[in-house]
XYZ file of C-alpha atoms in Angstrom:
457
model
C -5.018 -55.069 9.364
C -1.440 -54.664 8.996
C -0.568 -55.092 12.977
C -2.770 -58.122 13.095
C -0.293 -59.388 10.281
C 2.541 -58.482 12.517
C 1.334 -60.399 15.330
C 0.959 -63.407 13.658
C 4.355 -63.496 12.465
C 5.939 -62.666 15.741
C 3.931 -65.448 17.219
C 4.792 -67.671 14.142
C 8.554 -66.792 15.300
C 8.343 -67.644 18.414
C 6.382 -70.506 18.107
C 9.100 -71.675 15.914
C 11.757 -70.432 17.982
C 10.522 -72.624 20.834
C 9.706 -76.013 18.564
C 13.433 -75.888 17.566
C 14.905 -75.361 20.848
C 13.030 -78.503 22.139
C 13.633 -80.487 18.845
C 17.751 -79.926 19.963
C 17.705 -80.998 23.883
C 20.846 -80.316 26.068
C 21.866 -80.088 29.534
C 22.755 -77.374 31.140
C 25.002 -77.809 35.202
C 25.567 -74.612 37.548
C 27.818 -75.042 39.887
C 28.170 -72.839 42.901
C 28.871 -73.063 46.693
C 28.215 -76.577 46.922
C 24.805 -76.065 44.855
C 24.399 -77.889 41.883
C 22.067 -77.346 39.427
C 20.996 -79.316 35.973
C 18.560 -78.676 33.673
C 17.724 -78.630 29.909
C 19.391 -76.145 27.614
C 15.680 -74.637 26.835
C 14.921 -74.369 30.302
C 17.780 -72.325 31.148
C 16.928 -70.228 27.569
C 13.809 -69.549 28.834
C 14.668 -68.531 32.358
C 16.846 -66.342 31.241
C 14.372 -64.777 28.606
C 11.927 -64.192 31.829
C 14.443 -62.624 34.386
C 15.722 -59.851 31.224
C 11.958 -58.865 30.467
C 11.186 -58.520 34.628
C 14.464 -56.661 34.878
C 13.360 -54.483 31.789
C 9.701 -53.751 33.368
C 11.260 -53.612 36.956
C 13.507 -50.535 35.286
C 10.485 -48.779 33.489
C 8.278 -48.925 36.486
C 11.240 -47.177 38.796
C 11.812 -44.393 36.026
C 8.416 -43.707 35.553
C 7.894 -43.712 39.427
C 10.646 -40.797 39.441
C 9.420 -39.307 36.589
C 5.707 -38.956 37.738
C 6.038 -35.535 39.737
C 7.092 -33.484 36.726
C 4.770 -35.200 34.725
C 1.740 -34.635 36.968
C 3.479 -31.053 37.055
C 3.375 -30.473 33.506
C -0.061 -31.851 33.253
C -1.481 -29.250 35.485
C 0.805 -26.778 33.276
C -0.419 -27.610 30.157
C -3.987 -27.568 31.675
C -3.726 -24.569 32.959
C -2.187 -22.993 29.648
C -5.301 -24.560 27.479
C -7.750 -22.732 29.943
C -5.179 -19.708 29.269
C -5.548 -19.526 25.525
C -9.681 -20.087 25.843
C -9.224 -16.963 27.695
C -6.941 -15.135 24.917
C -9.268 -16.186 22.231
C -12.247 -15.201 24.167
C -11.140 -11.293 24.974
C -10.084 -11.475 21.564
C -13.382 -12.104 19.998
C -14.948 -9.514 23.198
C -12.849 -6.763 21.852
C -13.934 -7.582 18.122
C -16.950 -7.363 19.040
C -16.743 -4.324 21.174
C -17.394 -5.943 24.458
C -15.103 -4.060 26.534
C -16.667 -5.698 29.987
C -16.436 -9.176 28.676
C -12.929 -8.236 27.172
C -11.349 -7.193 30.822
C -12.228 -10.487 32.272
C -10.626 -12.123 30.097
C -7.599 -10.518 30.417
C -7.601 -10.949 33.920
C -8.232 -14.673 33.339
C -5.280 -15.098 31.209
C -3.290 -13.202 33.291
C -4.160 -15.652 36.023
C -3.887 -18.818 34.198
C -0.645 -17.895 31.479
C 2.779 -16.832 32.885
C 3.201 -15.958 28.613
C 3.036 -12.087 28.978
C 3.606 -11.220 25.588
C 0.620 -12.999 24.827
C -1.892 -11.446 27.144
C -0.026 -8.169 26.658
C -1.430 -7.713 23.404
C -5.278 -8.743 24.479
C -4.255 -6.067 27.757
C -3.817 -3.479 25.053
C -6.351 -3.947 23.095
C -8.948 -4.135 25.941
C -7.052 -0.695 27.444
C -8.022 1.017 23.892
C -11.458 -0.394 24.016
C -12.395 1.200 27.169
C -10.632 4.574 26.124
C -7.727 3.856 28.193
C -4.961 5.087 25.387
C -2.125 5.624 28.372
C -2.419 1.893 29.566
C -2.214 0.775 25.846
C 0.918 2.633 25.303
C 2.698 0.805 28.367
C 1.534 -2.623 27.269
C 2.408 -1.790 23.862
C 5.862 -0.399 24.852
C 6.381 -3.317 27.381
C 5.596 -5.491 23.686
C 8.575 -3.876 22.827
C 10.789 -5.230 25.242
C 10.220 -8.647 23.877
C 11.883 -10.020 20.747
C 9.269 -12.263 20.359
C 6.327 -9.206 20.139
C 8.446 -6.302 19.358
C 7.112 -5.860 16.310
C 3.304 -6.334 17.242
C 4.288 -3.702 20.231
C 5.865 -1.529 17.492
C 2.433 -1.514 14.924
C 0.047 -0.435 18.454
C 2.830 2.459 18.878
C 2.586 3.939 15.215
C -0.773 3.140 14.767
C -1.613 5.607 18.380
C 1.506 8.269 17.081
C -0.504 8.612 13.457
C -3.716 8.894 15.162
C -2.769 11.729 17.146
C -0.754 13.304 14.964
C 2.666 12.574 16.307
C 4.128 12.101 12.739
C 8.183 12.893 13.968
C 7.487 9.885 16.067
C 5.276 7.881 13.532
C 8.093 7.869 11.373
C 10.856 6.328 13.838
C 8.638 3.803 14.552
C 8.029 3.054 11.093
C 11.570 2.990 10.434
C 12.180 0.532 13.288
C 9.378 -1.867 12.314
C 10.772 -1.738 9.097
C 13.806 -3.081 10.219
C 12.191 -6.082 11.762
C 9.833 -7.067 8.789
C 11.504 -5.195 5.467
C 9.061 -7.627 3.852
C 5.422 -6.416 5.459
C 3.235 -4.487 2.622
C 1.934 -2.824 5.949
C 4.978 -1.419 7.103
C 6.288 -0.304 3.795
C 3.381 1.761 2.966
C 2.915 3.070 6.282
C 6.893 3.715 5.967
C 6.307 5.460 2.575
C 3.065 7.260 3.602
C 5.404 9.280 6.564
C 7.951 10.104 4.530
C 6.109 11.690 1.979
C 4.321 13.913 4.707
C 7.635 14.335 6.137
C 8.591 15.658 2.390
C 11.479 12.863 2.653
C 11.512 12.681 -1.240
C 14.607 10.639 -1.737
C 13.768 7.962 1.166
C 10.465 7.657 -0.174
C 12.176 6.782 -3.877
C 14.503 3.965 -1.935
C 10.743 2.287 -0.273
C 8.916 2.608 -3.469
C 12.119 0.842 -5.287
C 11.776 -1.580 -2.548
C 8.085 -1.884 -2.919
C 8.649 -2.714 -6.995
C 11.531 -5.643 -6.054
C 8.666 -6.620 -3.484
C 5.961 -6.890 -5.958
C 3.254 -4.512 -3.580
C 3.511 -2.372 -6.607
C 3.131 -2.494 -10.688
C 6.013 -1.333 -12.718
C 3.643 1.649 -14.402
C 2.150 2.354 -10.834
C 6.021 3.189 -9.800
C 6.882 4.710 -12.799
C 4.346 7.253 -12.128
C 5.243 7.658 -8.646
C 9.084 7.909 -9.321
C 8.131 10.926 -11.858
C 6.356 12.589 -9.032
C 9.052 12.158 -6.652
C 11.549 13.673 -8.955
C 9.668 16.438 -9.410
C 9.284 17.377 -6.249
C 12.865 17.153 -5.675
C 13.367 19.378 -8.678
C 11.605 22.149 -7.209
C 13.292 21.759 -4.071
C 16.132 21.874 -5.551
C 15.124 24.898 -7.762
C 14.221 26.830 -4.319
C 17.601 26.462 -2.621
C 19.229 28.414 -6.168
C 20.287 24.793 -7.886
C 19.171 25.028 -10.996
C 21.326 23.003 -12.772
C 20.589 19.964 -10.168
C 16.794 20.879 -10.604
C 17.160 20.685 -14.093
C 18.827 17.450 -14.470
C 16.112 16.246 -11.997
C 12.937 17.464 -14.573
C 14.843 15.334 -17.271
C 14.728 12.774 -15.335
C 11.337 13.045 -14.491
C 10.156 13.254 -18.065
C 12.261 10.099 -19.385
C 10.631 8.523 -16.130
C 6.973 9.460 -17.375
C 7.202 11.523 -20.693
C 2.752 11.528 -20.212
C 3.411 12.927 -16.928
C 2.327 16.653 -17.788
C 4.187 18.281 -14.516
C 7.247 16.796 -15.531
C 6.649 18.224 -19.248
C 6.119 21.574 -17.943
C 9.540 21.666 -15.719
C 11.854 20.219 -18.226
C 10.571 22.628 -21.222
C 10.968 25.336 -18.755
C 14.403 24.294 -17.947
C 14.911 23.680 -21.781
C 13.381 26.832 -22.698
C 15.838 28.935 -20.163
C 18.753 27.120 -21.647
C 17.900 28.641 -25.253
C 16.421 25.072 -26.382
C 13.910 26.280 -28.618
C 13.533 23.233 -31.110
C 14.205 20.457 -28.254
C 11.378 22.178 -26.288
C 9.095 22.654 -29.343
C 9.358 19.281 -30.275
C 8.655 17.795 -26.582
C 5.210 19.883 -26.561
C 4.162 19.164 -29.904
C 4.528 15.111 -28.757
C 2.870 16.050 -25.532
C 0.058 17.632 -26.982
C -0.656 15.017 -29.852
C -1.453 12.537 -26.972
C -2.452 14.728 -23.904
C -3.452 18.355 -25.018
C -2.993 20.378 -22.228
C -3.746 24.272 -21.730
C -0.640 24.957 -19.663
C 1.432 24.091 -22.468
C 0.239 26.577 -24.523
C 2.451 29.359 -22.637
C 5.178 27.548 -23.141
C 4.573 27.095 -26.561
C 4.609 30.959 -27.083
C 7.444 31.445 -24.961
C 9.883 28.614 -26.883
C 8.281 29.667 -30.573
C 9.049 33.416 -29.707
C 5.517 34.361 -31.109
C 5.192 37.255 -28.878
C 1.916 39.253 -30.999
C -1.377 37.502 -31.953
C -0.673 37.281 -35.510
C 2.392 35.401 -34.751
C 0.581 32.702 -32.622
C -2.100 32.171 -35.258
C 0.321 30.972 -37.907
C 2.676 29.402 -34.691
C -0.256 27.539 -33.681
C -1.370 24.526 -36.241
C 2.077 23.264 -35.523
C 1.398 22.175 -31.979
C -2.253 20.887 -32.800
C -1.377 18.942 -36.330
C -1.345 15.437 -34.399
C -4.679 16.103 -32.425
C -6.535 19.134 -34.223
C -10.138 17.860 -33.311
C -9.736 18.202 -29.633
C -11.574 20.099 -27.525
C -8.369 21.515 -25.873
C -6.929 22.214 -29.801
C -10.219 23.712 -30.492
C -10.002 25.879 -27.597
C -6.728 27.581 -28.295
C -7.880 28.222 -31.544
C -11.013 29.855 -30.911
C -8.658 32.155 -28.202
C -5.595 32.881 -30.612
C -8.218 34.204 -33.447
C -9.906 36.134 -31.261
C -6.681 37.731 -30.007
C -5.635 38.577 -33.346
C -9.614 39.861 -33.719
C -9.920 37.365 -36.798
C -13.497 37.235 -35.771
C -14.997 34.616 -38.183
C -12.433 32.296 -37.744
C -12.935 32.764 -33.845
C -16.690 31.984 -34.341
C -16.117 29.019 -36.732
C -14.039 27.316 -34.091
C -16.957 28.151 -31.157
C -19.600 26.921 -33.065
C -17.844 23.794 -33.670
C -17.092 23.325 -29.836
C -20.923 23.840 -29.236
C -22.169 21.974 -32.282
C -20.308 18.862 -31.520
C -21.155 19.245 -28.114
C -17.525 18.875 -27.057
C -17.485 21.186 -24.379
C -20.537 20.001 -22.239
C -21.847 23.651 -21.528
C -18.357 24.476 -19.860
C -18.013 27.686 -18.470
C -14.505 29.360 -19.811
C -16.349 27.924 -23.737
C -19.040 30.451 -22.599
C -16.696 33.351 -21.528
C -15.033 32.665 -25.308
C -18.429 33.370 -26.702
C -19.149 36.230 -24.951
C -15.426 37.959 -25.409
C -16.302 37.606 -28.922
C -20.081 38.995 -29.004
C -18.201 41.852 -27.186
C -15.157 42.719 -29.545
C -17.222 41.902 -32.623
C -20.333 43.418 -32.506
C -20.719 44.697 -28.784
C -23.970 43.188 -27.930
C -24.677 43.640 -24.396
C -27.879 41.349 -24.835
C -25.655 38.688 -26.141
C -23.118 39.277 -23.555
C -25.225 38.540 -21.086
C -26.822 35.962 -22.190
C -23.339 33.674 -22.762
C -22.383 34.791 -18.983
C -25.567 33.600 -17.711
C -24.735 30.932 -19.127
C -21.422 30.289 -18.373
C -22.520 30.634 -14.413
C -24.289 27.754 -14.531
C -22.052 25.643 -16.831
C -19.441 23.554 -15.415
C -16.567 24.639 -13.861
C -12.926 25.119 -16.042
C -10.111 22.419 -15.477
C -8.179 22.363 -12.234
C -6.046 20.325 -10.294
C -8.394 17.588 -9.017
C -7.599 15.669 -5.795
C -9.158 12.219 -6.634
C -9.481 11.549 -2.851
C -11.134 14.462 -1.284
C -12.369 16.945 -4.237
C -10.058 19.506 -3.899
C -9.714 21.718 -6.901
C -6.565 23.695 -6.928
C -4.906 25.969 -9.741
C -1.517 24.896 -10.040
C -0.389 20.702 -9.752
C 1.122 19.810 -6.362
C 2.656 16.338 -5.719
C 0.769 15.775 -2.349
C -2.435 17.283 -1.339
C -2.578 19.937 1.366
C -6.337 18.493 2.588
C -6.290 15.355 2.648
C -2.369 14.756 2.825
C -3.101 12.233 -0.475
C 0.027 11.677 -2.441
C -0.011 11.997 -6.463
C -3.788 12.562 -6.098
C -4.376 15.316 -8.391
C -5.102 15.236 -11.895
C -5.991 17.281 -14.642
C -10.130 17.566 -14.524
C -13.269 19.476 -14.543
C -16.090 18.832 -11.480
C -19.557 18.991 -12.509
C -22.510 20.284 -10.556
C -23.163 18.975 -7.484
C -26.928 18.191 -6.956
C -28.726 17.441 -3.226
C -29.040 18.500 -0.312
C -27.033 16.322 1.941
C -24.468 14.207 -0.185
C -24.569 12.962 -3.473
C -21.613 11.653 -6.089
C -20.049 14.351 -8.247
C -19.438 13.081 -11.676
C -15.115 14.336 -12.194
C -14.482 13.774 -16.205
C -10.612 13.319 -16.666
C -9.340 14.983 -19.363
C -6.987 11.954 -19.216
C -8.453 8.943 -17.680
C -12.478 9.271 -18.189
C -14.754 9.456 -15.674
C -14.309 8.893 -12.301
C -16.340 9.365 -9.009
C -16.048 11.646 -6.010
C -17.871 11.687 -2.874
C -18.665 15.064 -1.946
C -20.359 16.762 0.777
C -22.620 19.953 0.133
């Protein structure tokens, strides 16, 4: 609509142009070499007019006579480079879908029809790894990493190969060097982060979880967590090359990271406790416990409250337990310090509440309780044996539960030493495991609830 518009004016214009031109007549006389020649004014406009647009489309067609090899040149090219990338996309979508035939004639297509290595480098690669070629992937890969433009695509095929077989030493320089190139790739950082914690590269891995925060791959409780476990394990580094004072200052720092975390708790009332601070430590456990009762603290409860005999930890003991007396761990460690001061009824009272309530779900050390008591009380064999019959079958006693791979161990570890899982363990109980082949085994957190666990039988 709009160029019709256009065209009308212009003709309008030059309509007008011409009206006025004859509406104002004039001569016009050339003189040259005894040639003479008059005419009107819009004669010689018009003339003039002609011979500039001939001369203009006299120079177009000469230019775009020179011009027409490189153009018929970079037809072919571009041609030849749309047939190229048909190929790319087509080995791509072979090797998705595991067509490794269809996938090497592609590549030799683009090879044929693309001088862009870098490009068919990658589908090269990837159609070597299909076919089980891993040596030719690792020269196109490396020869990726010659080019600026694919270093970093050459760099993931490298460290994705070095972690597969094992070659961590080398994972982790690659990681390191794609890091360099994209500081900003969630990938890259935990890949980066994974390495470094199997490399036990504490302090590096504190720097690329910091980063990871600033980065937003991570939530500021996720990395406060994390940061506590890191710490820790410094700490006991630390502890194991003789410097306690550095190991200490590291379990502080831990706790004031995550005061919840109970690891931390542990090493920084230890380290309080061998520094003579009784009260500090006391109060840290008696906080601890009124939000996350924990059996390990109970040692250290004795050991800062100097109650040494059983009577002494029966009147130490309603101290630590006053915020959170009606949980199962509280109840627990009261049943056990009245039955090792051999206050009987008051070890029996405590039991039968465990069992009444149904707090304990059958477990197995509640059972042992029982049957320690039916012993030093009345010495009922029948009895005895009937609470460690039971307590074989009832579910196991907390342990250090890898939430990745199952694996129960006694004392906390930040990483686990079967599946390689960092800050995977936590504080539960596994119940039975029922089928033949694989079922899910039911984990109940004594701090986060239940969770699930694939396990094989």
């Amino acid at each position: 609509m709009f160029r019709i518009l256009w065209f009308l004016v212009f003709i309008f214009f030059v309509v007008a142009g011409l009206v006025w031109l004859f509406e104002r007549p004039g001569s016009a006389v050339l003189d040259w070499q005894g040639y003479r020649l008059e005419t009107s004014f819009a004669v010689l406009a018009g003339a003039a007019g002609f011979l500039a647009v001939f001369a203009a489309l006299l120079y177009r067609g000469w230019i775009a006579l020179i011009r027409a090899p490189a153009r018929v040149g970079e037809f072919w090219h571009e041609r030849r480079r749309t047939k190229g990338y048909k190929a790319l996309t087509r080995g791509m979508v072979a090797v998705a879908a595991g067509d490794a035939a269809e996938a090497g004639r592609q590549v030799k297509r683009a090879e044929a029809l693309m001088n862009e290595a870098p490009l068919s480098l990658l589908l090269s690669a990837q159609s070597a790894q299909l076919n089980g070629d891993d040596q030719a992937a690792m020269r196109f890969f490396q020869e990726m990493t010659e080019n600026p433009e694919t270093e970093f695509l050459g760099l993931r095929g490298l460290l994705a190969h070095a972690m597969k077989s094992g070659d961590e030493v080398r994972a982790l320089g690659l990681a390191r060097r794609a890091h360099r190139l994209q500081s900003k790739s969630e990938w890259v950082s935990t890949s980066l982060f994974e390495l470094q914690i199997r490399a036990g590269q504490w302090v590096d891995a504190q720097i690329t979880i910091d980063e990871q925060l600033r980065l937003g791959f991570t939530s500021r409780d996720d990395h406060k967590q994390q940061k506590a476990v890191l710490t820790v394990q410094q700490g006991l580094e630390l502890d194991i090359s003789d410097k306690a004072d550095e190991a200490d200052q590291k379990f502080k720092t831990a706790y004031d990271t995550a005061p919840g975390f109970i690891p931390a708790v542990i090493h920084h009332v230890e380290a309080l406790i061998a520094q003579d601070k009784y009260g500090r430590a006391i109060d840290i456990l008696v906080k601890t416990w009124k939000s996350k009762p924990h059996p390990e603290l109970v040692g250290l409860y004795w050991r800062a409250t100097k109650a040494e005999n059983p009577l002494q930890r029966v009147k130490a003991i309603d101290t630590l337990i006053l915020g959170n007396k009606e949980h199962l761990e509280s109840q627990i460690v009261l049943a056990r310090t009245n039955l090792e001061a051999r206050l009987w009824g008051e070890a029996r009272k405590y039991l039968s509440a465990i069992v009444d309530t149904g707090k304990s779900r059958d477990e197995a050390r509640v059972c042992r309780l029982w049957a320690d008591l039916e012993e030093s009380e009345h010495g009922d064999v029948e009895a005895i044996q009937a609470w460690l019959k039971r307590a074989a079958s009832a579910d196991a006693d907390p342990a250090w539960i890898c939430d990745s791979c199952g694996n129960a161990i006694g004392g906390w570890s930040g990483v686990c030493g079967n599946c390689n899982g960092f800050d995977t363990f936590h504080w539960a109980r596994a119940r039975h495991v029922l089928g033949e082949e694989r079922k899910e085994s039911k984990v109940y957190s004594e701090t986060g609830g239940l969770r699930q666990l694939s396990v094989k039988t």
